[in-house]
């Protein structure tokens, strides 16, 4: 009997709809080939266009609309010339927090056939996963502004780190490290941030003995960024706060061939709410509408969605096809090639059939 799954699709702005179209084509093809599951997609045209028509980026009840779905597939949000970043990004952050999608999983793996921006690094040297704490930290909407527009203006933005939040994301990282090369690195900045990151350090120290098979360490985030560039092969699982994780994963994406390839999850591990899957990249207004965006990050995000939906064979099928297409030389302009977005999608589809 086939498993029926309902997927909410939020293509968003800029190149979001272009790359999501290709991810949907690939998902539909895998569904046809696999036959053990059926995906029902419902698309929500939210974002800048919705704002132009209704004065809001998303409808007021958008969380209630999304809640019954099995998963959410997101493209990209934002168009700074048309709307302040804070407005377009807010629904994305609200989804992550309201649905307790506390584990943002962002793998960085250099595929065969791709060049690394670092001299002498090859596939195998770049293979790590950043686990970004996704529900609190620096992204909590906690602050305010005083004396606006005056020379004495003040802005306060307070990060919030809870023991529960830090402990559960570190546990998630340790569990993942157990299935990989058994090494965990935690990003900290406890030399300068004497409250929040000291809590992170203490929780790591308390948890480490519970995972004796995993080697753990902490690095100040500034040094960690430098070490990503110097010695990427030394990293396996990296756990970071919300903001640090956001910053580290743009670099991780570039080390693994480019942001056009970097997938991401926003996972609620307990499955009480739908999880969300999205490319790491943003809406890239500079290339929107030109049909040249790389759809691989969206396609790999769709594969991560299938993994979460407990369809590992279908997910692996997509990943193999992507790997094969890239090894055969399929490349969009960001990778130095000439393929359009849909030609890249077709190259992956062709490899699915093999
Ligand atoms: N692919 C989703 C997207 O558009 N992300 C843009 C962005 O700025 N994200 C910030 C974040 O992930 O916190």
Short mmCIF file of N, CA and C in Angstrom, two decimals, residues 185-353:
data_model
loop_
_atom_site.label_atom_id
_atom_site.label_comp_id
_atom_site.label_asym_id
_atom_site.label_seq_id
_atom_site.Cartn_x
_atom_site.Cartn_y
_atom_site.Cartn_z
N UNK A 185 32.39 19.29 17.08
CA UNK A 185 33.01 20.58 17.41
C UNK A 185 31.90 21.56 17.72
N UNK A 186 31.99 22.23 18.86
CA UNK A 186 30.97 23.22 19.20
C UNK A 186 31.53 24.62 19.04
N UNK A 187 30.76 25.47 18.37
CA UNK A 187 31.17 26.88 18.23
C UNK A 187 30.81 27.63 19.49
N UNK A 188 31.74 28.38 20.03
CA UNK A 188 31.47 29.18 21.21
C UNK A 188 32.05 30.57 21.03
N UNK A 189 31.83 31.41 21.99
CA UNK A 189 32.49 32.72 22.02
C UNK A 189 32.47 33.17 23.47
N UNK A 190 32.79 32.19 24.34
CA UNK A 190 32.63 32.43 25.78
C UNK A 190 33.71 33.36 26.34
N UNK A 191 34.72 33.66 25.52
CA UNK A 191 35.71 34.64 26.00
C UNK A 191 35.13 36.05 26.01
N UNK A 192 34.19 36.31 25.11
CA UNK A 192 33.62 37.66 25.01
C UNK A 192 32.19 37.73 25.51
N UNK A 193 31.44 36.64 25.33
CA UNK A 193 30.02 36.60 25.73
C UNK A 193 29.95 35.76 26.98
N UNK A 194 29.98 36.40 28.14
CA UNK A 194 30.28 35.67 29.37
C UNK A 194 29.08 34.96 30.00
N UNK A 195 27.91 35.10 29.40
CA UNK A 195 26.73 34.42 29.96
C UNK A 195 26.26 33.30 29.03
N UNK A 196 25.77 33.71 27.85
CA UNK A 196 25.19 32.72 26.93
C UNK A 196 26.16 31.62 26.56
N UNK A 197 27.34 31.99 26.10
CA UNK A 197 28.26 30.96 25.60
C UNK A 197 28.97 30.22 26.72
N UNK A 198 29.00 30.78 27.92
CA UNK A 198 29.52 30.01 29.06
C UNK A 198 28.52 28.89 29.38
N UNK A 199 27.23 29.18 29.22
CA UNK A 199 26.23 28.11 29.39
C UNK A 199 26.47 27.01 28.35
N UNK A 200 26.69 27.40 27.09
CA UNK A 200 26.98 26.40 26.04
C UNK A 200 28.18 25.55 26.45
N UNK A 201 29.25 26.20 26.92
CA UNK A 201 30.46 25.45 27.30
C UNK A 201 30.15 24.45 28.42
N UNK A 202 29.38 24.90 29.41
CA UNK A 202 29.10 24.03 30.57
C UNK A 202 28.25 22.83 30.15
N UNK A 203 27.26 23.08 29.28
CA UNK A 203 26.39 21.97 28.86
C UNK A 203 27.20 20.96 28.05
N UNK A 204 28.11 21.45 27.20
CA UNK A 204 28.97 20.52 26.44
C UNK A 204 29.78 19.65 27.41
N UNK A 205 30.34 20.28 28.42
CA UNK A 205 31.16 19.52 29.39
C UNK A 205 30.34 18.46 30.13
N UNK A 206 29.07 18.81 30.42
CA UNK A 206 28.22 17.84 31.12
C UNK A 206 27.80 16.68 30.22
N UNK A 207 27.58 16.98 28.94
CA UNK A 207 27.06 15.94 28.04
C UNK A 207 28.16 15.02 27.51
N UNK A 208 29.35 15.55 27.31
CA UNK A 208 30.41 14.78 26.64
C UNK A 208 30.63 13.39 27.26
N UNK A 209 30.67 13.26 28.59
CA UNK A 209 30.90 11.91 29.15
C UNK A 209 29.79 10.92 28.83
N UNK A 210 28.61 11.43 28.45
CA UNK A 210 27.50 10.52 28.11
C UNK A 210 27.67 9.94 26.71
N UNK A 211 28.61 10.51 25.95
CA UNK A 211 28.87 10.01 24.58
C UNK A 211 30.37 9.69 24.47
N UNK A 212 30.83 8.68 25.21
CA UNK A 212 32.28 8.42 25.27
C UNK A 212 32.87 8.01 23.93
N UNK A 213 32.03 7.55 23.01
CA UNK A 213 32.53 7.13 21.69
C UNK A 213 32.73 8.32 20.75
N UNK A 214 32.33 9.52 21.18
CA UNK A 214 32.47 10.71 20.33
C UNK A 214 33.52 11.64 20.95
N UNK A 215 34.46 12.08 20.12
CA UNK A 215 35.44 13.07 20.57
C UNK A 215 34.81 14.44 20.44
N UNK A 216 34.84 15.24 21.50
CA UNK A 216 34.23 16.57 21.39
C UNK A 216 35.23 17.65 21.77
N UNK A 217 35.01 18.81 21.21
CA UNK A 217 35.87 19.96 21.48
C UNK A 217 35.03 21.21 21.28
N UNK A 218 35.56 22.34 21.76
CA UNK A 218 34.90 23.60 21.43
C UNK A 218 35.95 24.52 20.83
N UNK A 219 35.47 25.39 19.91
CA UNK A 219 36.37 26.37 19.29
C UNK A 219 35.64 27.71 19.29
N UNK A 220 36.37 28.78 19.54
CA UNK A 220 35.78 30.10 19.41
C UNK A 220 35.39 30.28 17.94
N UNK A 221 34.22 30.89 17.72
CA UNK A 221 33.67 30.89 16.37
C UNK A 221 34.61 31.58 15.37
N UNK A 222 35.32 32.60 15.81
CA UNK A 222 36.25 33.28 14.89
C UNK A 222 37.35 32.33 14.44
N UNK A 223 37.88 31.53 15.38
CA UNK A 223 38.92 30.56 15.02
C UNK A 223 38.33 29.45 14.16
N UNK A 224 37.11 29.08 14.49
CA UNK A 224 36.44 28.00 13.75
C UNK A 224 36.28 28.38 12.27
N UNK A 225 35.91 29.62 12.02
CA UNK A 225 35.76 30.08 10.63
C UNK A 225 37.11 29.97 9.91
N UNK A 226 38.16 30.39 10.59
CA UNK A 226 39.50 30.31 9.99
C UNK A 226 39.86 28.84 9.72
N UNK A 227 39.53 27.97 10.68
CA UNK A 227 39.91 26.57 10.54
C UNK A 227 39.08 25.83 9.48
N UNK A 228 37.86 26.31 9.22
CA UNK A 228 37.08 25.76 8.09
C UNK A 228 37.89 25.92 6.81
N UNK A 229 38.57 27.06 6.70
CA UNK A 229 39.32 27.34 5.47
C UNK A 229 40.66 26.59 5.48
N UNK A 230 41.32 26.56 6.65
CA UNK A 230 42.65 25.94 6.70
C UNK A 230 42.58 24.42 6.68
N UNK A 231 41.70 23.86 7.47
CA UNK A 231 41.68 22.40 7.66
C UNK A 231 40.25 21.85 7.62
N UNK A 232 39.52 22.02 6.53
CA UNK A 232 38.12 21.56 6.52
C UNK A 232 37.99 20.06 6.80
N UNK A 233 39.03 19.30 6.44
CA UNK A 233 38.97 17.83 6.62
C UNK A 233 38.94 17.43 8.10
N UNK A 234 39.25 18.35 9.00
CA UNK A 234 39.24 18.01 10.43
C UNK A 234 37.85 18.05 11.05
N UNK A 235 36.86 18.52 10.29
CA UNK A 235 35.51 18.68 10.87
C UNK A 235 34.57 17.55 10.43
N UNK A 236 33.74 17.15 11.38
CA UNK A 236 32.74 16.11 11.10
C UNK A 236 31.35 16.69 11.39
N UNK A 237 31.00 16.83 12.68
CA UNK A 237 29.73 17.48 13.05
C UNK A 237 30.07 18.75 13.83
N UNK A 238 29.50 19.85 13.40
CA UNK A 238 29.74 21.14 14.05
C UNK A 238 28.40 21.63 14.59
N UNK A 239 28.34 21.94 15.88
CA UNK A 239 27.09 22.45 16.46
C UNK A 239 27.28 23.91 16.81
N UNK A 240 26.32 24.74 16.40
CA UNK A 240 26.47 26.18 16.57
C UNK A 240 25.14 26.82 16.92
N UNK A 241 25.22 28.00 17.52
CA UNK A 241 24.01 28.76 17.83
C UNK A 241 23.36 29.24 16.53
N UNK A 242 22.20 29.86 16.66
CA UNK A 242 21.41 30.25 15.49
C UNK A 242 22.20 31.17 14.54
N UNK A 243 22.75 32.24 15.08
CA UNK A 243 23.47 33.18 14.21
C UNK A 243 24.81 32.61 13.74
N UNK A 244 25.57 32.02 14.66
CA UNK A 244 26.85 31.43 14.24
C UNK A 244 26.62 30.37 13.17
N UNK A 245 25.56 29.57 13.37
CA UNK A 245 25.26 28.52 12.41
C UNK A 245 24.91 29.09 11.05
N UNK A 246 24.17 30.19 11.04
CA UNK A 246 23.81 30.84 9.77
C UNK A 246 25.09 31.28 9.04
N UNK A 247 26.00 31.89 9.78
CA UNK A 247 27.22 32.40 9.15
C UNK A 247 28.12 31.25 8.69
N UNK A 248 28.30 30.26 9.56
CA UNK A 248 29.20 29.15 9.22
C UNK A 248 28.72 28.38 7.99
N UNK A 249 27.39 28.30 7.81
CA UNK A 249 26.90 27.46 6.73
C UNK A 249 26.96 28.15 5.36
N UNK A 250 27.05 29.46 5.32
CA UNK A 250 27.32 30.09 4.03
C UNK A 250 28.75 29.73 3.59
N UNK A 251 29.68 29.77 4.54
CA UNK A 251 31.04 29.37 4.20
C UNK A 251 31.10 27.88 3.87
N UNK A 252 30.40 27.07 4.67
CA UNK A 252 30.35 25.62 4.40
C UNK A 252 29.85 25.35 2.98
N UNK A 253 28.80 26.06 2.58
CA UNK A 253 28.24 25.88 1.24
C UNK A 253 29.26 26.23 0.17
N UNK A 254 29.97 27.30 0.36
CA UNK A 254 30.97 27.73 -0.64
C UNK A 254 32.12 26.72 -0.71
N UNK A 255 32.55 26.20 0.45
CA UNK A 255 33.63 25.21 0.45
C UNK A 255 33.20 23.93 -0.28
N UNK A 256 31.91 23.64 -0.22
CA UNK A 256 31.40 22.42 -0.87
C UNK A 256 30.98 22.67 -2.31
N UNK A 257 31.46 23.72 -2.91
CA UNK A 257 31.21 23.93 -4.34
C UNK A 257 30.38 25.15 -4.65
N UNK A 258 29.66 25.68 -3.67
CA UNK A 258 28.87 26.89 -3.93
C UNK A 258 27.52 26.82 -3.25
N UNK A 259 26.95 27.99 -2.99
CA UNK A 259 25.66 28.02 -2.27
C UNK A 259 24.53 27.41 -3.10
N UNK A 260 24.72 27.36 -4.40
CA UNK A 260 23.70 26.76 -5.26
C UNK A 260 23.56 25.27 -5.05
N UNK A 261 24.44 24.70 -4.23
CA UNK A 261 24.41 23.25 -4.01
C UNK A 261 24.02 22.88 -2.58
N UNK A 262 23.88 23.90 -1.70
CA UNK A 262 23.80 23.62 -0.26
C UNK A 262 22.35 23.43 0.23
N UNK A 263 21.99 22.21 0.67
CA UNK A 263 20.63 21.96 1.17
C UNK A 263 20.54 22.17 2.67
N UNK A 264 19.31 22.15 3.18
CA UNK A 264 19.11 22.44 4.59
C UNK A 264 17.78 21.88 5.07
N UNK A 265 17.77 21.49 6.36
CA UNK A 265 16.49 21.13 6.97
C UNK A 265 16.21 22.08 8.13
N UNK A 266 14.97 22.17 8.51
CA UNK A 266 14.55 22.79 9.76
C UNK A 266 13.69 21.71 10.42
N UNK A 267 14.32 20.93 11.28
CA UNK A 267 13.69 19.69 11.73
C UNK A 267 13.09 19.82 13.13
N UNK A 268 11.86 19.31 13.27
CA UNK A 268 11.29 19.08 14.60
C UNK A 268 11.48 17.57 14.85
N UNK A 269 12.55 17.20 15.55
CA UNK A 269 12.89 15.77 15.66
C UNK A 269 11.78 14.93 16.28
N UNK A 270 10.98 15.53 17.14
CA UNK A 270 9.91 14.76 17.80
C UNK A 270 8.70 14.56 16.88
N UNK A 271 8.69 15.22 15.74
CA UNK A 271 7.61 15.09 14.74
C UNK A 271 6.25 15.55 15.26
N UNK A 272 6.26 16.46 16.21
CA UNK A 272 4.98 17.02 16.69
C UNK A 272 4.43 18.03 15.70
N UNK A 273 5.31 18.58 14.88
CA UNK A 273 4.94 19.59 13.89
C UNK A 273 5.62 19.24 12.56
N UNK A 274 5.13 19.84 11.46
CA UNK A 274 5.83 19.58 10.19
C UNK A 274 7.23 20.19 10.22
N UNK A 275 8.16 19.53 9.61
CA UNK A 275 9.50 20.09 9.43
C UNK A 275 9.55 20.79 8.08
N UNK A 276 10.56 21.63 7.92
CA UNK A 276 10.65 22.45 6.69
C UNK A 276 12.02 22.24 6.04
N UNK A 277 12.03 22.24 4.72
CA UNK A 277 13.24 21.94 3.95
C UNK A 277 13.46 23.06 2.94
N UNK A 278 14.69 23.56 2.87
CA UNK A 278 14.95 24.74 2.04
C UNK A 278 16.41 24.78 1.62
N UNK A 279 16.69 25.31 0.43
CA UNK A 279 18.09 25.56 0.10
C UNK A 279 18.65 26.61 1.05
N UNK A 280 19.95 26.55 1.32
CA UNK A 280 20.57 27.55 2.21
C UNK A 280 20.52 28.94 1.56
N UNK A 281 20.61 28.96 0.23
CA UNK A 281 20.70 30.26 -0.44
C UNK A 281 19.42 31.08 -0.32
N UNK A 282 19.57 32.35 -0.59
CA UNK A 282 18.43 33.27 -0.57
C UNK A 282 17.81 33.44 -1.94
N UNK A 283 17.11 34.56 -2.13
CA UNK A 283 16.28 34.74 -3.33
C UNK A 283 17.06 35.28 -4.54
N UNK A 284 18.29 35.73 -4.32
CA UNK A 284 19.18 36.17 -5.41
C UNK A 284 18.48 37.04 -6.45
N UNK A 285 17.94 38.21 -6.07
CA UNK A 285 17.20 39.04 -7.04
C UNK A 285 18.03 39.40 -8.28
N UNK A 286 19.36 39.42 -8.14
CA UNK A 286 20.21 39.80 -9.29
C UNK A 286 20.10 38.82 -10.45
N UNK A 287 19.77 37.57 -10.18
CA UNK A 287 19.64 36.61 -11.30
C UNK A 287 18.22 36.09 -11.46
N UNK A 288 17.29 36.60 -10.65
CA UNK A 288 15.90 36.10 -10.73
C UNK A 288 15.31 36.37 -12.11
N UNK A 289 14.56 35.40 -12.62
CA UNK A 289 13.88 35.55 -13.90
C UNK A 289 14.76 35.26 -15.10
N UNK A 290 16.02 34.98 -14.90
CA UNK A 290 16.92 34.73 -16.04
C UNK A 290 17.07 33.23 -16.34
N UNK A 291 16.50 32.40 -15.48
CA UNK A 291 16.54 30.95 -15.74
C UNK A 291 17.93 30.35 -15.61
N UNK A 292 18.77 30.94 -14.78
CA UNK A 292 20.13 30.41 -14.66
C UNK A 292 20.48 29.96 -13.24
N UNK A 293 19.50 30.05 -12.34
CA UNK A 293 19.78 29.65 -10.94
C UNK A 293 20.05 28.15 -10.87
N UNK A 294 20.91 27.78 -9.96
CA UNK A 294 21.23 26.36 -9.78
C UNK A 294 20.15 25.70 -8.91
N UNK A 295 19.46 24.68 -9.43
CA UNK A 295 18.38 24.07 -8.63
C UNK A 295 18.86 22.95 -7.71
N UNK A 296 20.17 22.65 -7.71
CA UNK A 296 20.64 21.46 -6.96
C UNK A 296 20.37 21.59 -5.46
N UNK A 297 20.59 22.77 -4.88
CA UNK A 297 20.36 22.90 -3.43
C UNK A 297 18.90 22.60 -3.11
N UNK A 298 17.99 23.04 -3.96
CA UNK A 298 16.56 22.77 -3.71
C UNK A 298 16.27 21.27 -3.90
N UNK A 299 16.90 20.67 -4.91
CA UNK A 299 16.67 19.24 -5.17
C UNK A 299 17.22 18.40 -4.00
N UNK A 300 18.40 18.77 -3.51
CA UNK A 300 18.97 18.02 -2.37
C UNK A 300 18.16 18.26 -1.09
N UNK A 301 17.56 19.45 -0.98
CA UNK A 301 16.69 19.71 0.18
C UNK A 301 15.46 18.81 0.10
N UNK A 302 14.96 18.61 -1.11
CA UNK A 302 13.81 17.70 -1.30
C UNK A 302 14.21 16.28 -0.91
N UNK A 303 15.45 15.90 -1.21
CA UNK A 303 15.93 14.56 -0.81
C UNK A 303 15.96 14.46 0.72
N UNK A 304 16.41 15.52 1.38
CA UNK A 304 16.43 15.50 2.85
C UNK A 304 15.01 15.40 3.41
N UNK A 305 14.07 16.01 2.69
CA UNK A 305 12.66 15.91 3.11
C UNK A 305 12.20 14.45 3.04
N UNK A 306 12.57 13.75 1.96
CA UNK A 306 12.17 12.33 1.85
C UNK A 306 12.80 11.50 2.96
N UNK A 307 14.05 11.81 3.30
CA UNK A 307 14.68 11.10 4.42
C UNK A 307 13.85 11.29 5.69
N UNK A 308 13.46 12.55 5.95
CA UNK A 308 12.68 12.84 7.16
C UNK A 308 11.32 12.12 7.12
N UNK A 309 10.77 11.98 5.92
CA UNK A 309 9.47 11.31 5.77
C UNK A 309 9.62 9.78 5.75
N UNK A 310 10.79 9.34 6.12
CA UNK A 310 11.11 7.92 6.23
C UNK A 310 11.01 7.19 4.90
N UNK A 311 11.54 7.86 3.88
CA UNK A 311 11.65 7.27 2.55
C UNK A 311 13.13 7.31 2.13
N UNK A 312 14.00 6.59 2.87
CA UNK A 312 15.44 6.73 2.64
C UNK A 312 15.88 6.25 1.25
N UNK A 313 15.19 5.24 0.70
CA UNK A 313 15.61 4.73 -0.61
C UNK A 313 15.37 5.79 -1.68
N UNK A 314 14.21 6.46 -1.60
CA UNK A 314 13.89 7.51 -2.58
C UNK A 314 14.85 8.68 -2.42
N UNK A 315 15.19 9.02 -1.18
CA UNK A 315 16.14 10.12 -0.94
C UNK A 315 17.50 9.78 -1.52
N UNK A 316 17.95 8.55 -1.28
CA UNK A 316 19.27 8.13 -1.80
C UNK A 316 19.26 8.12 -3.32
N UNK A 317 18.12 7.77 -3.91
CA UNK A 317 17.98 7.75 -5.37
C UNK A 317 18.25 9.16 -5.94
N UNK A 318 17.66 10.15 -5.31
CA UNK A 318 17.87 11.54 -5.76
C UNK A 318 19.34 11.94 -5.59
N UNK A 319 19.90 11.62 -4.44
CA UNK A 319 21.30 12.03 -4.19
C UNK A 319 22.25 11.37 -5.20
N UNK A 320 21.99 10.10 -5.51
CA UNK A 320 22.85 9.42 -6.50
C UNK A 320 22.74 10.09 -7.85
N UNK A 321 21.50 10.47 -8.22
CA UNK A 321 21.29 11.11 -9.53
C UNK A 321 22.00 12.46 -9.58
N UNK A 322 21.95 13.23 -8.49
CA UNK A 322 22.63 14.53 -8.45
C UNK A 322 24.13 14.31 -8.59
N UNK A 323 24.64 13.36 -7.83
CA UNK A 323 26.08 13.08 -7.85
C UNK A 323 26.52 12.69 -9.26
N UNK A 324 25.72 11.85 -9.88
CA UNK A 324 26.05 11.36 -11.23
C UNK A 324 26.02 12.52 -12.25
N UNK A 325 24.97 13.35 -12.16
CA UNK A 325 24.84 14.47 -13.11
C UNK A 325 26.05 15.41 -12.97
N UNK A 326 26.44 15.70 -11.74
CA UNK A 326 27.58 16.61 -11.52
C UNK A 326 28.87 15.96 -12.00
N UNK A 327 29.03 14.67 -11.74
CA UNK A 327 30.25 13.97 -12.17
C UNK A 327 30.32 13.93 -13.70
N UNK A 328 29.15 13.87 -14.36
CA UNK A 328 29.11 13.87 -15.84
C UNK A 328 29.34 15.25 -16.42
N UNK A 329 29.44 16.28 -15.56
CA UNK A 329 29.77 17.62 -16.05
C UNK A 329 28.60 18.57 -16.18
N UNK A 330 27.42 18.18 -15.70
CA UNK A 330 26.27 19.10 -15.76
C UNK A 330 26.55 20.28 -14.82
N UNK A 331 26.51 21.49 -15.38
CA UNK A 331 26.84 22.65 -14.54
C UNK A 331 26.03 23.88 -14.98
N UNK A 332 25.51 24.58 -14.01
CA UNK A 332 24.89 25.90 -14.25
C UNK A 332 26.01 26.96 -14.19
N UNK A 333 25.71 28.22 -14.58
CA UNK A 333 26.78 29.23 -14.63
C UNK A 333 27.53 29.44 -13.31
N UNK A 334 26.85 29.30 -12.17
CA UNK A 334 27.56 29.48 -10.89
C UNK A 334 28.68 28.46 -10.71
N UNK A 335 28.57 27.32 -11.42
CA UNK A 335 29.61 26.28 -11.31
C UNK A 335 30.57 26.35 -12.50
N UNK A 336 30.40 27.38 -13.32
CA UNK A 336 31.27 27.53 -14.49
C UNK A 336 30.71 26.88 -15.75
N UNK A 337 29.43 26.46 -15.71
CA UNK A 337 28.83 25.81 -16.88
C UNK A 337 27.85 26.72 -17.61
N UNK A 338 27.06 26.09 -18.50
CA UNK A 338 26.15 26.90 -19.32
C UNK A 338 24.70 26.44 -19.21
N UNK A 339 24.43 25.44 -18.40
CA UNK A 339 23.06 24.90 -18.35
C UNK A 339 22.11 25.89 -17.68
N UNK A 340 20.87 25.89 -18.18
CA UNK A 340 19.84 26.70 -17.54
C UNK A 340 19.31 25.92 -16.32
N UNK A 341 18.48 26.58 -15.54
CA UNK A 341 17.89 25.93 -14.36
C UNK A 341 17.14 24.65 -14.77
N UNK A 342 16.33 24.76 -15.82
CA UNK A 342 15.54 23.58 -16.18
C UNK A 342 16.41 22.52 -16.86
N UNK A 343 17.46 22.94 -17.57
CA UNK A 343 18.36 21.92 -18.15
C UNK A 343 19.09 21.16 -17.04
N UNK A 344 19.45 21.87 -15.99
CA UNK A 344 20.11 21.18 -14.86
C UNK A 344 19.13 20.19 -14.22
N UNK A 345 17.88 20.63 -14.05
CA UNK A 345 16.86 19.72 -13.51
C UNK A 345 16.72 18.49 -14.41
N UNK A 346 16.73 18.72 -15.72
CA UNK A 346 16.58 17.59 -16.66
C UNK A 346 17.77 16.66 -16.59
N UNK A 347 18.97 17.22 -16.36
CA UNK A 347 20.17 16.37 -16.25
C UNK A 347 20.03 15.43 -15.05
N UNK A 348 19.48 15.94 -13.96
CA UNK A 348 19.27 15.08 -12.78
C UNK A 348 18.19 14.04 -13.09
N UNK A 349 17.11 14.49 -13.76
CA UNK A 349 16.02 13.56 -14.10
C UNK A 349 16.55 12.41 -14.97
N UNK A 350 17.43 12.75 -15.91
CA UNK A 350 17.98 11.72 -16.80
C UNK A 350 18.75 10.69 -15.97
N UNK A 351 19.46 11.16 -14.97
CA UNK A 351 20.25 10.22 -14.14
C UNK A 351 19.37 9.41 -13.21
N UNK A 352 18.16 9.90 -12.94
CA UNK A 352 17.23 9.12 -12.11
C UNK A 352 16.80 7.85 -12.84
N UNK A 353 16.70 7.96 -14.15
CA UNK A 353 16.20 6.85 -14.95
C UNK A 353 17.23 5.76 -15.08
#
